Short mmCIF file of C-alpha atoms in Angstrom, two decimals:
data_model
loop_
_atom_site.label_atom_id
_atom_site.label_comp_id
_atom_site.label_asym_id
_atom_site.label_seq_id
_atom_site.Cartn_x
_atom_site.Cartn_y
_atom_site.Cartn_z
CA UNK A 1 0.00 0.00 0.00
CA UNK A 2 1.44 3.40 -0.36
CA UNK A 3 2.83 5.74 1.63
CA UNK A 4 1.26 8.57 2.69
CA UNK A 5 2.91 12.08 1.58
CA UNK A 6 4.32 13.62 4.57
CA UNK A 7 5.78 17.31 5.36
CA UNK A 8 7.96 18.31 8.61
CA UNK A 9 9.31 20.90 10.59
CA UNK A 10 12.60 22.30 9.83
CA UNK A 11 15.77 21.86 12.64
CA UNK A 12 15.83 25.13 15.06
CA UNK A 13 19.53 25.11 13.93
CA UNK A 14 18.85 25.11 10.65
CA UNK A 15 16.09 28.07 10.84
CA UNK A 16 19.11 30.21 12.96
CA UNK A 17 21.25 29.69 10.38
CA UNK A 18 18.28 30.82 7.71
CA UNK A 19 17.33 33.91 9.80
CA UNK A 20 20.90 35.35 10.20
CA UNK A 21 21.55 34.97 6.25
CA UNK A 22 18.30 36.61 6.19
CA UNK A 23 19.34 39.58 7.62
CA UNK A 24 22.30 39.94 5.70
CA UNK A 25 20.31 39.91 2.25
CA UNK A 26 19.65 42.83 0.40
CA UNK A 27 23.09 43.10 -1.33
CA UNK A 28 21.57 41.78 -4.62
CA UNK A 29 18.48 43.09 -6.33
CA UNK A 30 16.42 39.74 -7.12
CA UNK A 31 13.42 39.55 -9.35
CA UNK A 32 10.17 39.36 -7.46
CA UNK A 33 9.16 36.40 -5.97
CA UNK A 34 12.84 35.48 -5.27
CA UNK A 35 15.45 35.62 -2.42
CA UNK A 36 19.09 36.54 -2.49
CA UNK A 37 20.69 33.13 -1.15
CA UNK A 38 24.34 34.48 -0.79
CA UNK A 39 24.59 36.30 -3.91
CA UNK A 40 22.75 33.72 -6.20
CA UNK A 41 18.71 34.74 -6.55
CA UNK A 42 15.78 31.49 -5.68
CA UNK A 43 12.54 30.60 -5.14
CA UNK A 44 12.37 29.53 -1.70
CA UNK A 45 9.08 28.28 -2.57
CA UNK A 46 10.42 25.89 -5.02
CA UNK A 47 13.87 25.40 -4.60
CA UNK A 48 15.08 22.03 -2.10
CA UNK A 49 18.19 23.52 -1.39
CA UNK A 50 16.78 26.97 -0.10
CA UNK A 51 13.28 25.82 0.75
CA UNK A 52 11.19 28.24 3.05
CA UNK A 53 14.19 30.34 3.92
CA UNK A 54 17.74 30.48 2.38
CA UNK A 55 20.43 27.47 3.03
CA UNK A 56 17.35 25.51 4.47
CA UNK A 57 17.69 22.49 2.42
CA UNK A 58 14.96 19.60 2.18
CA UNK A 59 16.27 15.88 2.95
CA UNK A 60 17.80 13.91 0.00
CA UNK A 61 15.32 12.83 -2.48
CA UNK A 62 12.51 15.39 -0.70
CA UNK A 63 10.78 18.15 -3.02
CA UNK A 64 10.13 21.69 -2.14
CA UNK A 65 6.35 23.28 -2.71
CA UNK A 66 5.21 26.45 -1.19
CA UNK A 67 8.31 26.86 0.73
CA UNK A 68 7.66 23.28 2.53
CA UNK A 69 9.74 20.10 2.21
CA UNK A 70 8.18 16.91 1.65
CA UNK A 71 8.64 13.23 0.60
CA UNK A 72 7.54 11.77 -3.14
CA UNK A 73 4.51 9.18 -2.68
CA UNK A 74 5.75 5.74 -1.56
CA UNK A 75 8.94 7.38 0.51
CA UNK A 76 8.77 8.56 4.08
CA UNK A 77 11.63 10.68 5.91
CA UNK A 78 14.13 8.57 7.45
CA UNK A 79 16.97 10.19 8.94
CA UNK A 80 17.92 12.71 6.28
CA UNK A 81 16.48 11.63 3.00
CA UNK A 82 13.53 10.04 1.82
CA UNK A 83 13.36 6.31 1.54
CA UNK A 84 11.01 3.27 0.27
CA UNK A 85 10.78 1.28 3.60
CA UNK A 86 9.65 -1.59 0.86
CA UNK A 87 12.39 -1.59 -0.70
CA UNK A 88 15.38 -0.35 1.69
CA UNK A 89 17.54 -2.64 2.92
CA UNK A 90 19.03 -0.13 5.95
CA UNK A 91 15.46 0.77 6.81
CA UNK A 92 13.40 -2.02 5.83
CA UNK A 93 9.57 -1.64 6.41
CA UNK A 94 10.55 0.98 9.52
CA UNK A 95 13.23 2.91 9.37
CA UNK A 96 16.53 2.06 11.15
CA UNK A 97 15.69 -1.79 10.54
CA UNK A 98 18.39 -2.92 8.54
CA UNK A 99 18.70 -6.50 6.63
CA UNK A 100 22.32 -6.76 7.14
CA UNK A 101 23.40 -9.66 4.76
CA UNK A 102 20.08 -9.64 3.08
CA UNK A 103 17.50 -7.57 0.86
CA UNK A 104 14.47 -5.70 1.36
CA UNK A 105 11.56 -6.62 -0.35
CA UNK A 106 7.56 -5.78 0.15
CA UNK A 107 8.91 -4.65 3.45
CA UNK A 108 10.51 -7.99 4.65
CA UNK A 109 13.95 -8.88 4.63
CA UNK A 110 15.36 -12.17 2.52
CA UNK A 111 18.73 -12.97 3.62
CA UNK A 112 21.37 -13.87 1.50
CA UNK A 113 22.54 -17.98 1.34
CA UNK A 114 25.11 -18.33 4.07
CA UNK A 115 22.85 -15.87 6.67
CA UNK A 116 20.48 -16.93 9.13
CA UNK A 117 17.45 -14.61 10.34
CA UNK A 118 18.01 -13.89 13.87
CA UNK A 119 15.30 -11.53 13.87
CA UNK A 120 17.46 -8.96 15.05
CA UNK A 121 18.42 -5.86 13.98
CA UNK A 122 20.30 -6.47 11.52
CA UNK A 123 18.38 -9.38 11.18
CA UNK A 124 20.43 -11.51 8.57
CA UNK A 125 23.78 -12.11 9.83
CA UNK A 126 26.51 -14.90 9.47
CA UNK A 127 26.01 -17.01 12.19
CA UNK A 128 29.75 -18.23 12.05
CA UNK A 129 31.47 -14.77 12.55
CA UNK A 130 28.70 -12.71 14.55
CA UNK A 131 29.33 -12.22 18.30
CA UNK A 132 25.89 -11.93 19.38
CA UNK A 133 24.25 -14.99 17.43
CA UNK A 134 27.91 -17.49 17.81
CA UNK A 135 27.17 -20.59 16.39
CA UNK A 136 23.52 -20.16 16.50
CA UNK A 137 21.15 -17.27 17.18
CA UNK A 138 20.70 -17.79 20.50
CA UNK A 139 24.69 -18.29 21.54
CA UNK A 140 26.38 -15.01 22.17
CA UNK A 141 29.99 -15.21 22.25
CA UNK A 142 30.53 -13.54 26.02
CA UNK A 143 34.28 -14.33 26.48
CA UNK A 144 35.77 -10.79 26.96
CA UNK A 145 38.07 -9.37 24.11
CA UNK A 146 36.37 -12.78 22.04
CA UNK A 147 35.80 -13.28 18.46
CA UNK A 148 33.48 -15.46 16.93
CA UNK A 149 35.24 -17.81 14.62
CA UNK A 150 33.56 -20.54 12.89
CA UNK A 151 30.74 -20.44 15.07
CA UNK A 152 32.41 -20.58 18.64
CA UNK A 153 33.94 -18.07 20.91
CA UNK A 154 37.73 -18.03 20.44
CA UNK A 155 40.83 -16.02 21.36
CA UNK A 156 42.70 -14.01 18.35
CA UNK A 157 44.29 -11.50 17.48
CA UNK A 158 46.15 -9.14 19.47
CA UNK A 159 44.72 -10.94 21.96
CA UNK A 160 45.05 -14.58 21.20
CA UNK A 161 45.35 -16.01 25.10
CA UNK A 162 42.66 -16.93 27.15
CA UNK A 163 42.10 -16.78 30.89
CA UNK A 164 39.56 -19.08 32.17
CA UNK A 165 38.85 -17.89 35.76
CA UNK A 166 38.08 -14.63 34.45
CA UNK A 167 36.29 -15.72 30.84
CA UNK A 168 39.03 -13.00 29.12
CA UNK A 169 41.31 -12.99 26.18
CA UNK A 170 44.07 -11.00 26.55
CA UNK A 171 48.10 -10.83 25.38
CA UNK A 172 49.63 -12.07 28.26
CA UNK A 173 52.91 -10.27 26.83
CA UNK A 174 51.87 -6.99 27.38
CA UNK A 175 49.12 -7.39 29.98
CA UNK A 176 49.99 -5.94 33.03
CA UNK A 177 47.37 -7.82 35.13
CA UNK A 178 48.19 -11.04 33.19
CA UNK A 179 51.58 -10.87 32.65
CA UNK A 180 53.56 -13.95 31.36
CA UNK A 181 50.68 -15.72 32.99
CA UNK A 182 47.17 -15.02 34.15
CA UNK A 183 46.31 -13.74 37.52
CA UNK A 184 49.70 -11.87 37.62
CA UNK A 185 49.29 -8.40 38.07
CA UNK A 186 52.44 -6.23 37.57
CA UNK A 187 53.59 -3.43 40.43
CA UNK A 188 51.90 0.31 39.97
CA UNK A 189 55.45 1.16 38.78
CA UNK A 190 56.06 -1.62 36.33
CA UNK A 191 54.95 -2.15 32.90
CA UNK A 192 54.71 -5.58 31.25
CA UNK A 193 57.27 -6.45 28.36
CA UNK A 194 57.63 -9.75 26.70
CA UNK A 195 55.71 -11.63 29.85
CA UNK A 196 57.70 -10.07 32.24
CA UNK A 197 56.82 -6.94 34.44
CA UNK A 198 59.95 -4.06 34.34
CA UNK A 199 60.35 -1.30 36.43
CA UNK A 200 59.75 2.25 34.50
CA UNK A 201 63.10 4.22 35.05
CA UNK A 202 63.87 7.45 35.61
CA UNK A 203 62.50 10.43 34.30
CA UNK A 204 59.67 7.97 33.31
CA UNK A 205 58.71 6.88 36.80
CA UNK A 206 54.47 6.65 35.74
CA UNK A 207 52.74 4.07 34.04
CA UNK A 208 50.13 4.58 31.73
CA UNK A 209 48.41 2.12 30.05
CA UNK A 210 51.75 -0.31 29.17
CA UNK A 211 54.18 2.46 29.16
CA UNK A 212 56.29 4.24 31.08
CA UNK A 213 55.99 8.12 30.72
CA UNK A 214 55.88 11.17 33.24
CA UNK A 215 53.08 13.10 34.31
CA UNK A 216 55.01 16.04 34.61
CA UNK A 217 56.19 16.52 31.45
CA UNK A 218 54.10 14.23 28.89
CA UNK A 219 52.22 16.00 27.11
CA UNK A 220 49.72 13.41 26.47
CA UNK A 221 49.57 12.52 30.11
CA UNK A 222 49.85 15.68 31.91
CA UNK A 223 49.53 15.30 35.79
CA UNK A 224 47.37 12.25 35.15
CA UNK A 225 46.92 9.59 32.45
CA UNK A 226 44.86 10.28 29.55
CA UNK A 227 44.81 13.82 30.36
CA UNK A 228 46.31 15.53 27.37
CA UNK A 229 47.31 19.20 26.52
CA UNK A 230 46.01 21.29 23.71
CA UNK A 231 48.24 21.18 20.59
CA UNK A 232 50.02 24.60 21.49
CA UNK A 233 50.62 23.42 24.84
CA UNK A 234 53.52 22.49 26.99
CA UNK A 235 53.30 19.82 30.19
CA UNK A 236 55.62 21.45 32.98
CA UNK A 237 55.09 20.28 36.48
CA UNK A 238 52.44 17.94 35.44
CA UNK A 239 50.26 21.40 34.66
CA UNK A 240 49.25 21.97 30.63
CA UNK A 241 50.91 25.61 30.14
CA UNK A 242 51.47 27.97 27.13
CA UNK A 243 55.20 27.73 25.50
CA UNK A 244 57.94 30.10 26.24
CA UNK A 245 57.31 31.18 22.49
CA UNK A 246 53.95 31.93 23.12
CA UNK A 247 53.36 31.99 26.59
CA UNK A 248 49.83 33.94 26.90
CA UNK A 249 46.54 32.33 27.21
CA UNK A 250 43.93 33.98 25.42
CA UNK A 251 40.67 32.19 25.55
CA UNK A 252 41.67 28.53 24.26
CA UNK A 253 44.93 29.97 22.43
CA UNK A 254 48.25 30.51 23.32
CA UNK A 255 49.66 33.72 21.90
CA UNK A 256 52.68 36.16 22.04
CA UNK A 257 51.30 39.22 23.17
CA UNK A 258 54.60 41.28 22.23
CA UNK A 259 53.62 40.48 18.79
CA UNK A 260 50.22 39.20 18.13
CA UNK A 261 48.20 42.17 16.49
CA UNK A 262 44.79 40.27 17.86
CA UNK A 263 46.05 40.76 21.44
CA UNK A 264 48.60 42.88 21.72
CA UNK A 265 49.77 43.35 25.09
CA UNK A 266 46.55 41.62 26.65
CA UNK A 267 44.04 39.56 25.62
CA UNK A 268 41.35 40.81 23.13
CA UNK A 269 43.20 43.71 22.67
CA UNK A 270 43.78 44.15 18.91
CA UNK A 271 45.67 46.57 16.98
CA UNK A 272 44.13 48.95 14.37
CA UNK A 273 43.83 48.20 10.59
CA UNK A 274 47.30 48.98 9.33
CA UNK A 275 49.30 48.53 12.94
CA UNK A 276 51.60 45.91 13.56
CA UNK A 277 52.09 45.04 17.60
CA UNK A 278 55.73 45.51 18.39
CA UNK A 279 57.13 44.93 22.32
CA UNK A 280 53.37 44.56 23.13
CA UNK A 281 52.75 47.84 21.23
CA UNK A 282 49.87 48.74 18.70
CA UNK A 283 52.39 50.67 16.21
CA UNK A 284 52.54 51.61 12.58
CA UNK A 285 55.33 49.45 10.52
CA UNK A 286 57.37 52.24 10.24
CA UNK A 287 56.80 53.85 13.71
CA UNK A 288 59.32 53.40 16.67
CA UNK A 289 58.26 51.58 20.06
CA UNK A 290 59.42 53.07 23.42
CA UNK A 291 58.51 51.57 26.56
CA UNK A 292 55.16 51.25 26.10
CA UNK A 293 54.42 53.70 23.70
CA UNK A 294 54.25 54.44 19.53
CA UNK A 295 56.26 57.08 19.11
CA UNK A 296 55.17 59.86 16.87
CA UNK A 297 58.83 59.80 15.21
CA UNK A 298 62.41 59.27 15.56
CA UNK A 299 64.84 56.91 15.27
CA UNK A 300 65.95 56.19 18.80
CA UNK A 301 64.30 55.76 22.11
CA UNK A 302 65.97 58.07 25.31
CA UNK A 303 66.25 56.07 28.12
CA UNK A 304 63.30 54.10 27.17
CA UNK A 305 60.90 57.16 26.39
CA UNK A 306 59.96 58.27 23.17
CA UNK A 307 62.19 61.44 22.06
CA UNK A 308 60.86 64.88 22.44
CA UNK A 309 59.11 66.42 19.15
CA UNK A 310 60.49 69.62 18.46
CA UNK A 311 58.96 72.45 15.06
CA UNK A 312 62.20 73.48 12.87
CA UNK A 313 60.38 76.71 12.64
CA UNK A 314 59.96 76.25 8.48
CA UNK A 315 56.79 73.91 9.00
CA UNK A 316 58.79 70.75 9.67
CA UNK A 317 59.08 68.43 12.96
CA UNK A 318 62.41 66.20 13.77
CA UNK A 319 62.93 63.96 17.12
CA UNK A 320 65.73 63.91 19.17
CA UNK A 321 66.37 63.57 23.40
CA UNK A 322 67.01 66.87 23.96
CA UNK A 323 64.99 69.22 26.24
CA UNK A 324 62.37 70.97 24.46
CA UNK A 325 62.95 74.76 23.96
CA UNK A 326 67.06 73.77 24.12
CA UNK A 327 69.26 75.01 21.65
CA UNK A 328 72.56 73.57 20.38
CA UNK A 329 74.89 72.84 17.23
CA UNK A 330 73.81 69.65 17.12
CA UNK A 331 70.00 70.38 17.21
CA UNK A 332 70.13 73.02 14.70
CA UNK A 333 71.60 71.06 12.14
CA UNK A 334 68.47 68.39 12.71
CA UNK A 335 66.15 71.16 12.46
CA UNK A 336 68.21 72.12 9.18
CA UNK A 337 68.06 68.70 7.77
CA UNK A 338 64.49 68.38 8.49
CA UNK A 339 64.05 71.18 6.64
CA UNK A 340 65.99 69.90 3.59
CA UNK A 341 68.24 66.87 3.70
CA UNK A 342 69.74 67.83 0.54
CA UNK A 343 71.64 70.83 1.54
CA UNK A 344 75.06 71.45 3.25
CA UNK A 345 76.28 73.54 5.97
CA UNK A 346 77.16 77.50 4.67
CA UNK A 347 79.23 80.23 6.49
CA UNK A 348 77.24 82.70 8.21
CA UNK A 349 78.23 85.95 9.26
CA UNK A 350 75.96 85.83 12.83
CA UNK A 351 77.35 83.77 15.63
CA UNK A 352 76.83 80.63 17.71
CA UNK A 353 74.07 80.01 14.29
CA UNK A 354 73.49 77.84 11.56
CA UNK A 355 73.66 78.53 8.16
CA UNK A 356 72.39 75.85 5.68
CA UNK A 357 72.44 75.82 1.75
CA UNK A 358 69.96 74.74 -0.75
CA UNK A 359 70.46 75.15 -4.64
CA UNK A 360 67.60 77.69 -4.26
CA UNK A 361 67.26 79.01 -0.28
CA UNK A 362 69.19 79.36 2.50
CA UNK A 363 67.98 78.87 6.09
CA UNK A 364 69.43 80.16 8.94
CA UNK A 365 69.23 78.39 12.38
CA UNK A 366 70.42 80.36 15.91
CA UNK A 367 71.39 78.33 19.19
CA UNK A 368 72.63 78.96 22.75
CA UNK A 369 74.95 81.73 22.75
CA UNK A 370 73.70 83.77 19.78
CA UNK A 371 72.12 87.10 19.74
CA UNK A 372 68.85 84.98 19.03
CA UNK A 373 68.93 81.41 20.11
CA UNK A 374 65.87 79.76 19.45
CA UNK A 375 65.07 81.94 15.79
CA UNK A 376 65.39 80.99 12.46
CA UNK A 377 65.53 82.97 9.34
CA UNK A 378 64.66 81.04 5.71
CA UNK A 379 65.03 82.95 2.81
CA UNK A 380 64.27 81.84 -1.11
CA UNK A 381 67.78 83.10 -1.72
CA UNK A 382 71.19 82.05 -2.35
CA UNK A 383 72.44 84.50 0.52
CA UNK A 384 71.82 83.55 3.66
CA UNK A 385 70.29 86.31 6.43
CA UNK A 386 70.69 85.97 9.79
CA UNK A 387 67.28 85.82 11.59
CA UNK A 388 65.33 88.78 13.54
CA UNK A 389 63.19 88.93 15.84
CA UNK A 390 60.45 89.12 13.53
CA UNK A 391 62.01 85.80 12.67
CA UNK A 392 59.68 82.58 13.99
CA UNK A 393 60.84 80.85 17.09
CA UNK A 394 62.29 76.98 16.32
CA UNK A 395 61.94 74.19 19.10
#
């Protein structure tokens, strides 16, 4: 008799992920009656991959009609796709009821020559390899670590000896609790190697499982067995911790805040688009790092502080470590250079000042122990002037 057409809710998760594409649509203008699917237009009426909402898709084999999925006539939703339960042989006339070694047919399973029906699920099975149905389909094989074999319960393997008192096969060559012979249990501190139990030496005083490792330091094992650390982590002191290279835990991530630009100097906090984090500092690429701070130029730090900005007086700034508002040699020809790298140092006729040369100006720069310190005079002129004090003030 057929099946009955059926139609079915959609997974919440499923519908989340629907509604937040949802609210990112509008970037493409779609004819009406259609969606914008991530960037492709639909009929979410129609279409089974985007049925009712976008990247909602119906189960294999199901169709899509006024924005509901459902199953063809003679199919019924199994799992994720739409099946024959007449026919099936994983779901056969209910779904999840699998032939095994047989095939489905009207609904009923047929098993293959060799099976036996067990009436199990699966219900055709080999009888002469199958641990639950061992030699007959009543006979379990119950012998721990067992295989069926021929239709009895035997030892194989890598475990092909048997220990009566306790019903178990095991590999009495590695077993600690059998070891060389059943019943013998090796010490906490020994492992079992080629039937005999061995101490674990040092710095691999722990046993875990068969081996010898130690809980301080393995990785795999850290402070107890079977307790591993994350890929990026280190085992010291039997405690999972971040490497030396990147010793800062951020969420579920080690990281090296001196240089990470996602959490730069603490966790979370990122640099800005363009910014590289240098010593734990957001800073441009070319920008220096002093301390804790992006300098706003220069090419040295002073005593771990970022060097003082001084104005040339001709529009430009230059960094050094001197004292604002101090005037020497040395700082007027930075504040000359800053002005124009290009030119060279000129004869003046004003002391304790600065005279430098361009192929079409001359600037003048006045330090301590001139008429003027702190003034400069630029001209557009191949002879230089020595400043006034209508000149403008540099520092």
């Amino acid at each position: 008799m057929p099946l009955p057409r059926r139609v079915w809710p959609f997974a919440p998760v499923a519908l989340s992920a629907a509604l937040l594409l949802a609210a990112c649509a509008g970037s493409k203008k779609c004819p009406a009656g259609q969606a914008d699917c991530g960037g492709g237009c639909t009929d979410l009426q129609t279409d089974p991959l985007n049925c009712g909402a976008c990247i909602q898709a119906c189960p294999t084999g199901g169709a899509c009609a006024s924005g509901a999925c459902s199953c063809p006539a003679g199919t019924q939703l199994c799992g994720a796709a739409c099946v024959d339960v007449l026919t099936s042989a994983s779901n056969c006339g209910a779904c999840g009821l699998s032939c095994g070694l047989g095939s489905c047919s009207g609904g009923s399973c047929a098993c293959a020559p060799g099976a036996t029906d067990c009436g199990g699920n699966p219900r055709c099975v080999d009888t002469q390899t199958h641990l639950a149905h061992c030699g007959g389909c009543a006979t379990p094989c119950t012998r721990s670590g067992g295989i069926c074999s021929g239709g009895a319960c035997a030892c194989g393997g890598a475990r092909p000896d048997y220990c009566a008192a306790a019903d178990l096969c095991t590999a009495l060559a590695v077993d600690r609790l059998n070891c060389g012979s059943c019943a013998h249990p090796c010490l906490s501190t020994e492992v079992c190697q080629s039937g005999a139990c061995a101490a674990c030496p040092a710095p691999t005083p722990d046993v875990c499982g068969n081996a010898c490792t130690s809980l301080q330091t393995d990785p795999a094992h850290c402070g107890a067995c079977a307790a591993p650390c994350g890929a990026d982590r280190v085992c010291q002191s039997g405690s999972c911790q971040c490497p030396p290279a990147a010793p800062t835990l951020c969420g579920a991530s080690c990281v090296d805040a001196q240089t990470d630009a996602e959490n730069c100097g603490a966790c979370g906090h990122a640099c800005a688009p363009g910014q590289l984090c240098q010593g734990g500092v957001c800073c441009t690429p070319e920008g220096l790092v002093c301390g804790s701070s992006c300098c706003a130029g220069g090419s040295a730090c002073c005593a771990g502080a970022c060097p003082v900005e001084h104005d040339n007086g001709a529009g430009q700034k230059f960094y050094d470590c001197n004292p604002r508002d101090t005037w020497t040699a040395t700082t007027a020809m930075e504040a000359a250079v800053a002005w124009d790298a290009a030119g060279a140092s000129t004869f003046v006729g004003c002391a304790s000042c600065l005279g430098w040369q361009t192929t079409s100006a001359c600037g003048v720069w006045c330090y301590a122990g001139s008429l003027l310190p702190g003034y400069v005079n630029v001209v557009p002129s191949l002879s230089c002037q020595c400043p006034t004090m209508a000149s403008p003030l540099w520092h």
